[in-house]
Amino acid sequence: MNGSYQIHGHCPGDGKGKGKVGKGKDGKESRYKQLVPVVREELVALNRQIASHAQAKDLAATRATLETLESKGWANGHTYAAAVHALCRCGDWRSAEEALARAEKAGLFNRGAGAASGLITRTSMIRGYVECARDLGKARELLQRMEKEKVLASRPNVRTANTFLRGCLILGSVHDAEALLERMTTVWAAQEEWYKTHGGKPDASTYELVVSLLCQALRYTDARRIALQGIKELGASPGSAAMFASIARAAIICGNEDATALNLKRARKILSEEADFSEAKLSSVAGSGGKRGTQKWNRDEEHDASVADRKAARAKSLEVFQSHRQREILSDLKEVEEFMASHQVPSESSKKKRKAEATKNSLRSGIDLGKLYVRTTLCFEDYGDTGNEESDSSASKMCRRLCHKFGLESGSSMAENVLQHFQSVFEPPKKKRKKDHQGKPNNGTQRFDPRRLFSGSRSSGSLHLEICSGSGEWLSSQALRDANTNWMACELRFDRSARCFQRFALRGLAENVGLIVGDAQNALENHLKKGLAFEGADRWGG
């Protein structure tokens, strides 16, 4: 949904593709019917204006143009497809939600071309719920409603599914991703027209997203099963090597050297087969390019030269992108291989004993996950996840999120230790409950001093806080350079936070590094102890 829309305007009317014909004072047809082509031309121009406003992220212009079309009674399905996309792109998901509701009430998406416009509009709305509202619950509800549509053209396709899966990746919902892939391969697949003709079949991106989420939760065995399933269904794609690199990383963090070596080998093999990033190869890979990968260029003789130039430019662009991606994968593989070389796991006579030790913890490979969990994965927000009880303490909620999203084994002794540690650092809750800046309840006003997370560690220096830490590369280098200082990262997206967590693990930073997963403003206003003074920043609080 990142690209621009192709807008095709219909005659203004009742949403069924028919222009209205008015009556004059003499009872005869007015000239309105003769003006329909002119109106259509203006409608198409205004629809295209909305698409242009989306590219420029011009919220005021988007609202004004939509209001003009609605006031004239011209707004059709294509209008709302462009408008919802533009409003969400500009960050105004509430106005987009209201516009979608108006279009649905008018019946613009009930049949024909309107149903296709409805699919585009609702897919854009799912993206808005995820990226703007950060509410996976709303996105989940809309997706499930789309799946129940009677008209096939209104049901979600793989593009809709991947939009939702990207939301799962950003917000850390492994369960939702698994459930959707299961529905796609059972419920959707049970209807051949939906699965194949309508485009509901999972593509390479679908499998890559689910594998990434499973690796984020350190479920490397399940991730490998899904990766192999995707390759069996579609064949290898340019993203296949990245899947096995992620699996290898998760496996070594969990202390399973055999699984790590197996997946490293598979990733290397796939990379060796990707030496030629030609246009022909890339376009033939199932799901490798989405809409662009399956696009057919027009062979109009008047435009042969320009088409050839565009194809050449696209081939070059894809080659550069895939080359860059390959270098990133090689860097990931090298990091895991270097860790394995410096932390050789002693051989065991009993494979059963080795498996039991690996399941218990990762100390055998030099990684203390227990310390990492209590210091580097404080998850403050759920963003619409299910199964959370309002009455639970902040410590209980955070511990459960670590189990669902970052691989902490629920019910284990490690999970119990993590919960006890969280409980010990929180201040007693105040009676009055408040809401965060997004209007969501924040479980009272329990606060904690992040410095207490590092109690008992070898580092005893001041605490440095980095906001918007990304994948944690800068903070990791600083923590390695100055091991006597405590460092805390704060990152909004769960996929980047998981990258931080795994980087900290592989670089042995369990002693002096922490990580807050969530909105920095919410953390500062509602969770961290007031009056803290961070190094390199003004004093915050009162």
PDB file of C-alpha atoms in Angstrom, residues 64 78 91 99 105-106 141 143 162 214 226 254 299 326 330 341 365 468 472 523 539:
ATOM      1  CA  ALA A  64     -10.529  20.156   1.828  1.00  0.00           C
ATOM      2  CA  HIS A  78     -12.238   5.547  -5.559  1.00  0.00           C
ATOM      3  CA  GLY A  91      -1.490  10.540  10.670  1.00  0.00           C
ATOM      4  CA  ALA A  99     -14.617   8.547   6.117  1.00  0.00           C
ATOM      5  CA  LYS A 105     -23.111   3.572   5.114  1.00  0.00           C
ATOM      6  CA  ALA A 106     -23.646   4.896   1.573  1.00  0.00           C
ATOM      7  CA  GLU A 141     -11.497  -6.544  14.120  1.00  0.00           C
ATOM      8  CA  LEU A 143      -9.628  -7.837   9.092  1.00  0.00           C
ATOM      9  CA  ASN A 162       0.806  -8.701   4.719  1.00  0.00           C
ATOM     10  CA  LEU A 214       8.717 -16.293  15.630  1.00  0.00           C
ATOM     11  CA  ILE A 226       7.304 -22.185   8.572  1.00  0.00           C
ATOM     12  CA  CYS A 254      18.857 -20.135  23.125  1.00  0.00           C
ATOM     13  CA  ARG A 299       4.226  -2.927 -25.684  1.00  0.00           C
ATOM     14  CA  GLN A 326      22.715  -9.624   0.759  1.00  0.00           C
ATOM     15  CA  LEU A 330      26.161 -11.730   5.410  1.00  0.00           C
ATOM     16  CA  ALA A 341      33.809 -19.350  17.409  1.00  0.00           C
ATOM     17  CA  SER A 365      26.956 -20.483  25.323  1.00  0.00           C
ATOM     18  CA  CYS A 468      14.700   6.032  19.498  1.00  0.00           C
ATOM     19  CA  GLY A 472      20.783  -0.709  19.195  1.00  0.00           C
ATOM     20  CA  ALA A 523       7.373   5.757  29.741  1.00  0.00           C
ATOM     21  CA  ARG A 539      16.294  16.965  34.365  1.00  0.00           C
TER      22      ARG A 539
END
